[in-house]
PDB file of C-alpha atoms in Angstrom:
ATOM      1  CA  ILE K   1      -6.684   0.167   1.794  1.00  0.00           C
ATOM      2  CA  ARG K   2      -3.667  -1.930   0.407  1.00  0.00           C
ATOM      3  CA  HIS K   3      -4.263  -3.512  -2.762  1.00  0.00           C
ATOM      4  CA  GLY K   4      -5.498  -7.781  -2.230  1.00  0.00           C
ATOM      5  CA  GLU K   5      -3.164 -10.086  -3.354  1.00  0.00           C
ATOM      6  CA  THR K   6      -1.416 -10.770  -6.135  1.00  0.00           C
ATOM      7  CA  ASP K   7       0.611 -13.932  -7.429  1.00  0.00           C
ATOM      8  CA  TRP K   8       3.878 -12.219  -6.730  1.00  0.00           C
ATOM      9  CA  ASN K   9       2.687 -11.575  -2.945  1.00  0.00           C
ATOM     10  CA  GLY K  10       2.247 -15.250  -2.577  1.00  0.00           C
ATOM     11  CA  GLU K  11       5.988 -15.734  -4.241  1.00  0.00           C
ATOM     12  CA  LYS K  12       7.214 -12.836  -2.231  1.00  0.00           C
ATOM     13  CA  ARG K  13       8.151 -11.184  -5.820  1.00  0.00           C
ATOM     14  CA  ILE K  14       9.290  -7.795  -5.008  1.00  0.00           C
ATOM     15  CA  GLN K  15       6.605  -5.910  -7.498  1.00  0.00           C
ATOM     16  CA  GLY K  16       7.401  -1.820  -7.175  1.00  0.00           C
ATOM     17  CA  HIS K  17       6.415  -0.359 -10.714  1.00  0.00           C
ATOM     18  CA  ILE K  18       5.489  -3.851 -12.227  1.00  0.00           C
ATOM     19  CA  ASP K  19       1.553  -3.304 -13.507  1.00  0.00           C
ATOM     20  CA  ILE K  20       0.264  -7.326 -11.757  1.00  0.00           C
ATOM     21  CA  ASP K  21      -2.982  -8.222 -11.602  1.00  0.00           C
ATOM     22  CA  LEU K  22      -5.191  -9.282  -8.234  1.00  0.00           C
ATOM     23  CA  ASN K  23      -4.886 -13.297  -8.274  1.00  0.00           C
ATOM     24  CA  ALA K  24      -8.455 -14.567  -7.111  1.00  0.00           C
ATOM     25  CA  ALA K  25      -8.042 -14.546  -3.519  1.00  0.00           C
ATOM     26  CA  GLY K  26      -7.314 -10.552  -4.034  1.00  0.00           C
ATOM     27  CA  GLU K  27     -10.473 -10.114  -5.795  1.00  0.00           C
ATOM     28  CA  ALA K  28     -12.295 -12.119  -3.052  1.00  0.00           C
ATOM     29  CA  GLN K  29     -10.568  -9.819  -0.368  1.00  0.00           C
ATOM     30  CA  ALA K  30     -11.755  -6.580  -2.984  1.00  0.00           C
ATOM     31  CA  ARG K  31     -15.142  -8.008  -2.758  1.00  0.00           C
ATOM     32  CA  ALA K  32     -14.838  -8.176   1.468  1.00  0.00           C
ATOM     33  CA  VAL K  33     -13.628  -4.712   1.329  1.00  0.00           C
ATOM     34  CA  ARG K  34     -16.808  -3.431  -0.551  1.00  0.00           C
ATOM     35  CA  GLN K  35     -18.674  -5.398   1.841  1.00  0.00           C
ATOM     36  CA  GLY K  36     -16.485  -3.692   4.951  1.00  0.00           C
ATOM     37  CA  LEU K  37     -17.221  -0.129   3.102  1.00  0.00           C
ATOM     38  CA  GLN K  38     -21.032  -0.395   3.662  1.00  0.00           C
ATOM     39  CA  GLU K  39     -20.167   0.788   7.134  1.00  0.00           C
ATOM     40  CA  HIS K  40     -18.340   4.277   5.938  1.00  0.00           C
ATOM     41  CA  SER K  41     -19.015   7.672   4.254  1.00  0.00           C
ATOM     42  CA  PHE K  42     -16.701   9.758   1.355  1.00  0.00           C
ATOM     43  CA  VAL K  43     -16.082  12.007   0.105  1.00  0.00           C
ATOM     44  CA  ALA K  44     -13.845  11.354  -2.949  1.00  0.00           C
ATOM     45  CA  VAL K  45     -12.222   7.619  -3.990  1.00  0.00           C
ATOM     46  CA  TYR K  46      -8.506   7.657  -4.905  1.00  0.00           C
ATOM     47  CA  SER K  47      -6.461   5.613  -6.740  1.00  0.00           C
ATOM     48  CA  SER K  48      -2.660   4.362  -7.516  1.00  0.00           C
ATOM     49  CA  ASP K  49      -2.486   3.567 -11.470  1.00  0.00           C
ATOM     50  CA  LEU K  50      -0.844   0.634 -10.712  1.00  0.00           C
ATOM     51  CA  ARG K  51      -3.651  -2.158 -11.758  1.00  0.00           C
ATOM     52  CA  ARG K  52      -3.548  -4.397  -8.586  1.00  0.00           C
ATOM     53  CA  ALA K  53      -4.101  -1.067  -6.756  1.00  0.00           C
ATOM     54  CA  TRP K  54      -7.428  -0.067  -9.238  1.00  0.00           C
ATOM     55  CA  ARG K  55      -8.984  -3.011  -9.541  1.00  0.00           C
ATOM     56  CA  THR K  56      -9.557  -2.919  -5.657  1.00  0.00           C
ATOM     57  CA  ALA K  57     -10.409   0.427  -5.787  1.00  0.00           C
ATOM     58  CA  GLN K  58     -12.987  -0.765  -8.859  1.00  0.00           C
ATOM     59  CA  ILE K  59     -14.071  -3.857  -6.974  1.00  0.00           C
ATOM     60  CA  GLY K  60     -14.548  -2.347  -3.205  1.00  0.00           C
ATOM     61  CA  THR K  61     -16.202   1.296  -4.411  1.00  0.00           C
ATOM     62  CA  ALA K  62     -18.704  -0.642  -6.493  1.00  0.00           C
ATOM     63  CA  GLU K  63     -21.738   0.410  -4.412  1.00  0.00           C
ATOM     64  CA  LEU K  64     -20.218   3.417  -3.056  1.00  0.00           C
ATOM     65  CA  GLY K  65     -21.456   6.444  -6.129  1.00  0.00           C
ATOM     66  CA  LEU K  66     -18.252   7.705  -6.043  1.00  0.00           C
ATOM     67  CA  ALA K  67     -15.817   7.376  -9.256  1.00  0.00           C
ATOM     68  CA  VAL K  68     -11.924   6.408  -8.791  1.00  0.00           C
ATOM     69  CA  SER K  69      -9.755   9.278  -9.228  1.00  0.00           C
ATOM     70  CA  PRO K  70      -6.156   8.111 -10.126  1.00  0.00           C
ATOM     71  CA  ALA K  71      -3.910   9.013  -8.304  1.00  0.00           C
ATOM     72  CA  PRO K  72       0.407   8.082  -8.921  1.00  0.00           C
ATOM     73  CA  THR K  73       2.124   9.944  -5.528  1.00  0.00           C
ATOM     74  CA  LEU K  74      -0.147   6.171  -4.128  1.00  0.00           C
ATOM     75  CA  ARG K  75       1.981   4.250  -7.027  1.00  0.00           C
ATOM     76  CA  GLU K  76       4.074   1.486  -5.093  1.00  0.00           C
ATOM     77  CA  ARG K  77       7.878   2.649  -4.578  1.00  0.00           C
ATOM     78  CA  HIS K  78      10.567   1.649  -7.414  1.00  0.00           C
ATOM     79  CA  PHE K  79      12.640  -0.702  -6.616  1.00  0.00           C
ATOM     80  CA  GLY K  80      14.924  -0.803  -9.139  1.00  0.00           C
ATOM     81  CA  VAL K  81      17.428  -3.211  -9.831  1.00  0.00           C
ATOM     82  CA  LEU K  82      15.238  -5.635  -7.561  1.00  0.00           C
ATOM     83  CA  GLN K  83      12.338  -5.190  -8.856  1.00  0.00           C
ATOM     84  CA  GLY K  84      10.759  -8.484 -10.912  1.00  0.00           C
ATOM     85  CA  VAL K  85      12.789 -11.414  -7.913  1.00  0.00           C
ATOM     86  CA  THR K  86      12.134 -12.235  -4.736  1.00  0.00           C
ATOM     87  CA  SER K  87      14.596 -11.150  -1.338  1.00  0.00           C
ATOM     88  CA  GLN K  88      15.990 -15.023  -1.765  1.00  0.00           C
ATOM     89  CA  GLU K  89      16.834 -13.992  -4.884  1.00  0.00           C
ATOM     90  CA  ALA K  90      18.127 -10.187  -4.250  1.00  0.00           C
ATOM     91  CA  ARG K  91      20.243 -11.966  -1.794  1.00  0.00           C
ATOM     92  CA  VAL K  92      22.067 -13.982  -4.295  1.00  0.00           C
ATOM     93  CA  GLN K  93      21.675 -11.833  -7.574  1.00  0.00           C
ATOM     94  CA  TYR K  94      22.520  -8.413  -5.914  1.00  0.00           C
ATOM     95  CA  PRO K  95      24.065  -8.761  -2.653  1.00  0.00           C
ATOM     96  CA  ASP K  96      24.969  -5.238  -2.181  1.00  0.00           C
ATOM     97  CA  VAL K  97      21.810  -4.001  -3.205  1.00  0.00           C
ATOM     98  CA  PHE K  98      20.077  -6.152  -1.545  1.00  0.00           C
ATOM     99  CA  HIS K  99      21.768  -5.020   1.890  1.00  0.00           C
ATOM    100  CA  HIS K 100      20.727  -1.243   1.099  1.00  0.00           C
ATOM    101  CA  HIS K 101      17.274  -2.847   1.109  1.00  0.00           C
ATOM    102  CA  HIS K 102      17.765  -4.443   4.268  1.00  0.00           C
ATOM    103  CA  ALA K 103      19.455  -2.263   5.776  1.00  0.00           C
ATOM    104  CA  ARG K 104      16.758   0.668   4.686  1.00  0.00           C
ATOM    105  CA  THR K 105      19.247   3.169   3.835  1.00  0.00           C
ATOM    106  CA  PRO K 106      17.582   6.560   3.195  1.00  0.00           C
ATOM    107  CA  ASP K 107      19.572   7.488   0.407  1.00  0.00           C
ATOM    108  CA  TYR K 108      19.761   4.098  -2.096  1.00  0.00           C
ATOM    109  CA  ASP K 109      17.886   4.290  -4.974  1.00  0.00           C
ATOM    110  CA  TYR K 110      18.648   0.667  -6.073  1.00  0.00           C
ATOM    111  CA  LYS K 111      20.565   1.763  -8.964  1.00  0.00           C
ATOM    112  CA  GLY K 112      17.753   4.041 -11.265  1.00  0.00           C
ATOM    113  CA  GLY K 113      14.592   3.435  -8.695  1.00  0.00           C
ATOM    114  CA  GLU K 114      13.243   5.349  -5.658  1.00  0.00           C
ATOM    115  CA  SER K 115      15.303   6.064  -2.562  1.00  0.00           C
ATOM    116  CA  LEU K 116      13.194   6.236   0.689  1.00  0.00           C
ATOM    117  CA  ILE K 117      14.426   9.877   0.747  1.00  0.00           C
ATOM    118  CA  ALA K 118      12.361  10.865  -2.282  1.00  0.00           C
ATOM    119  CA  PHE K 119       9.875   7.576  -2.052  1.00  0.00           C
ATOM    120  CA  ALA K 120       8.627   9.390   1.603  1.00  0.00           C
ATOM    121  CA  ALA K 121       8.624  13.146  -0.278  1.00  0.00           C
ATOM    122  CA  ARG K 122       5.932  11.324  -2.866  1.00  0.00           C
ATOM    123  CA  VAL K 123       3.875   9.699  -0.817  1.00  0.00           C
ATOM    124  CA  THR K 124       3.628  13.000   1.833  1.00  0.00           C
ATOM    125  CA  VAL K 125       3.410  15.580   0.141  1.00  0.00           C
ATOM    126  CA  GLY K 126       0.771  13.910  -2.476  1.00  0.00           C
ATOM    127  CA  LEU K 127      -1.470  12.568   0.587  1.00  0.00           C
ATOM    128  CA  GLU K 128      -1.328  15.928   2.088  1.00  0.00           C
ATOM    129  CA  ALA K 129      -2.552  17.852  -0.959  1.00  0.00           C
ATOM    130  CA  LEU K 130      -5.536  15.555  -0.886  1.00  0.00           C
ATOM    131  CA  ALA K 131      -5.731  15.814   2.855  1.00  0.00           C
ATOM    132  CA  ALA K 132      -6.082  19.989   1.950  1.00  0.00           C
ATOM    133  CA  ARG K 133      -8.080  19.129  -0.845  1.00  0.00           C
ATOM    134  CA  HIS K 134     -10.809  17.272   0.659  1.00  0.00           C
ATOM    135  CA  ALA K 135     -10.353  19.290   4.726  1.00  0.00           C
ATOM    136  CA  GLY K 136     -12.790  17.651   7.720  1.00  0.00           C
ATOM    137  CA  ARG K 137     -13.709  14.735   5.691  1.00  0.00           C
ATOM    138  CA  ASN K 138     -13.192  11.609   4.777  1.00  0.00           C
ATOM    139  CA  VAL K 139     -11.024  10.677   1.885  1.00  0.00           C
ATOM    140  CA  LEU K 140     -10.574   7.156   0.906  1.00  0.00           C
ATOM    141  CA  ALA K 141      -7.506   5.877  -0.630  1.00  0.00           C
ATOM    142  CA  PHE K 142      -6.132   2.802  -2.397  1.00  0.00           C
ATOM    143  CA  THR K 143      -2.431   1.331  -2.427  1.00  0.00           C
ATOM    144  CA  HIS K 144       0.395  -0.572  -2.266  1.00  0.00           C
ATOM    145  CA  GLY K 145       2.200  -2.031   1.196  1.00  0.00           C
ATOM    146  CA  GLY K 146       5.075   0.584   0.520  1.00  0.00           C
ATOM    147  CA  VAL K 147       3.225   3.282   0.633  1.00  0.00           C
ATOM    148  CA  LEU K 148       1.264   2.830   3.924  1.00  0.00           C
ATOM    149  CA  ASP K 149       5.306   1.998   5.107  1.00  0.00           C
ATOM    150  CA  ILE K 150       5.694   6.060   5.159  1.00  0.00           C
ATOM    151  CA  VAL K 151       2.164   7.092   6.239  1.00  0.00           C
ATOM    152  CA  HIS K 152       2.956   4.807   9.047  1.00  0.00           C
ATOM    153  CA  ARG K 153       5.848   6.351   9.504  1.00  0.00           C
ATOM    154  CA  ALA K 154       4.721   9.547   9.011  1.00  0.00           C
ATOM    155  CA  ALA K 155       1.904   9.312  12.067  1.00  0.00           C
ATOM    156  CA  THR K 156       3.836   8.160  14.748  1.00  0.00           C
ATOM    157  CA  GLY K 157       7.642   9.921  13.722  1.00  0.00           C
ATOM    158  CA  ARG K 158       9.073   6.568  13.562  1.00  0.00           C
ATOM    159  CA  ALA K 159      12.139   6.853  11.229  1.00  0.00           C
ATOM    160  CA  LEU K 160      12.652   6.217   7.740  1.00  0.00           C
ATOM    161  CA  ASP K 161      15.354   3.809   8.386  1.00  0.00           C
ATOM    162  CA  ALA K 162      13.904   1.887  11.606  1.00  0.00           C
ATOM    163  CA  PRO K 163      13.291  -1.663  11.511  1.00  0.00           C
ATOM    164  CA  ARG K 164       9.086  -1.994  10.556  1.00  0.00           C
ATOM    165  CA  ASP K 165       7.816  -3.184  13.674  1.00  0.00           C
ATOM    166  CA  PHE K 166       3.901  -3.118  12.449  1.00  0.00           C
ATOM    167  CA  THR K 167       1.856  -5.233   9.580  1.00  0.00           C
ATOM    168  CA  LEU K 168       0.783  -4.731   6.071  1.00  0.00           C
ATOM    169  CA  PRO K 169      -1.435  -6.953   5.601  1.00  0.00           C
ATOM    170  CA  ASN K 170      -3.260  -6.766   1.946  1.00  0.00           C
ATOM    171  CA  ALA K 171      -7.083  -5.383   1.815  1.00  0.00           C
ATOM    172  CA  ALA K 172      -6.861  -4.347   5.250  1.00  0.00           C
ATOM    173  CA  PHE K 173      -8.244  -0.707   6.587  1.00  0.00           C
ATOM    174  CA  ASN K 174      -5.954   1.671   7.896  1.00  0.00           C
ATOM    175  CA  TRP K 175      -7.295   4.732   9.184  1.00  0.00           C
ATOM    176  CA  VAL K 176      -5.284   8.250   9.641  1.00  0.00           C
ATOM    177  CA  GLU K 177      -6.108  11.503  10.918  1.00  0.00           C
ATOM    178  CA  HIS K 178      -4.903  15.061   9.228  1.00  0.00           C
ATOM    179  CA  GLY K 179      -4.455  18.126  11.036  1.00  0.00           C
ATOM    180  CA  THR K 180      -2.396  21.311  12.100  1.00  0.00           C
ATOM    181  CA  ASN K 181       0.010  19.413  14.342  1.00  0.00           C
ATOM    182  CA  GLY K 182       0.438  16.842  10.532  1.00  0.00           C
ATOM    183  CA  TRP K 183      -0.396  13.251  10.729  1.00  0.00           C
ATOM    184  CA  ARG K 184      -2.509  10.437  13.919  1.00  0.00           C
ATOM    185  CA  LEU K 185      -2.542   7.256  13.948  1.00  0.00           C
ATOM    186  CA  ILE K 186      -6.315   5.983  14.450  1.00  0.00           C
ATOM    187  CA  SER K 187      -6.194   2.424  13.832  1.00  0.00           C
ATOM    188  CA  TRP K 188      -4.163  -0.013  11.666  1.00  0.00           C
ATOM    189  CA  ALA K 189      -4.149  -3.193   9.993  1.00  0.00           C
ATOM    190  CA  ASP K 190      -8.496  -4.118  10.531  1.00  0.00           C
ATOM    191  CA  CYS K 191      -9.025  -6.875   9.168  1.00  0.00           C
ATOM    192  CA  GLY K 192     -12.606  -7.372  11.074  1.00  0.00           C
ATOM    193  CA  HIS K 193     -14.381  -7.064   7.160  1.00  0.00           C
ATOM    194  CA  LEU K 194     -12.041  -9.865   6.067  1.00  0.00           C
ATOM    195  CA  ASN K 195     -12.404 -11.966   8.785  1.00  0.00           C
ATOM    196  CA  ARG K 196     -16.461 -11.782   8.548  1.00  0.00           C
ATOM    197  CA  ALA K 197     -16.030 -12.090   4.508  1.00  0.00           C
ATOM    198  CA  LEU K 198     -14.499 -15.702   5.531  1.00  0.00           C
ATOM    199  CA  ASP K 199     -16.641 -16.984   8.041  1.00  0.00           C
ATOM    200  CA  GLU K 200     -19.592 -16.402   5.914  1.00  0.00           C
ATOM    201  CA  VAL K 201     -18.169 -18.536   3.228  1.00  0.00           C
ATOM    202  CA  LEU K 202     -16.800 -21.636   5.575  1.00  0.00           C
ATOM    203  CA  GLU K 203     -20.695 -20.825   7.275  1.00  0.00           C
TER     204      GLU K 203
END
């Protein structure tokens, strides 16, 4: 599950490792997650230690009876000098860096951040460790758009530098399975719980 919305999401400002909290809409999304999760069961819950994911996890799992464990491997990618700027600002202030960002250059590290190759390795090693620890069982993870980008590519075989052709909505459910042949995509960007919550507000 990607974290709920933040003000910086609305501004399309690159967050990376900068620790931004949820806004009111994000907290409402997290409450919708809590309702949606009542239909499912899990043996463990993990979350990125960044506030926007951690807060989503705390609200979203309040009725599951499970403690949330921190998982630093689920942290967002470190975007180096682009952290804290919008894409438009990056295009003007760091044109060379933005070029690599837009091109998804696999070995480029944003002048002190993480390259896609290093980031993907961190994410996949971390997720495979969780899968091995809880083999054959359902595990819940709260994380970020960049991490989910890597998860989707791992499950579909899409190259790191290929343009993204899938969505990463805030607070959506994304289901993947790990087995002897690696990762497999089951369902992606399920927003049914968010739509139901919106319908309840409008009624």
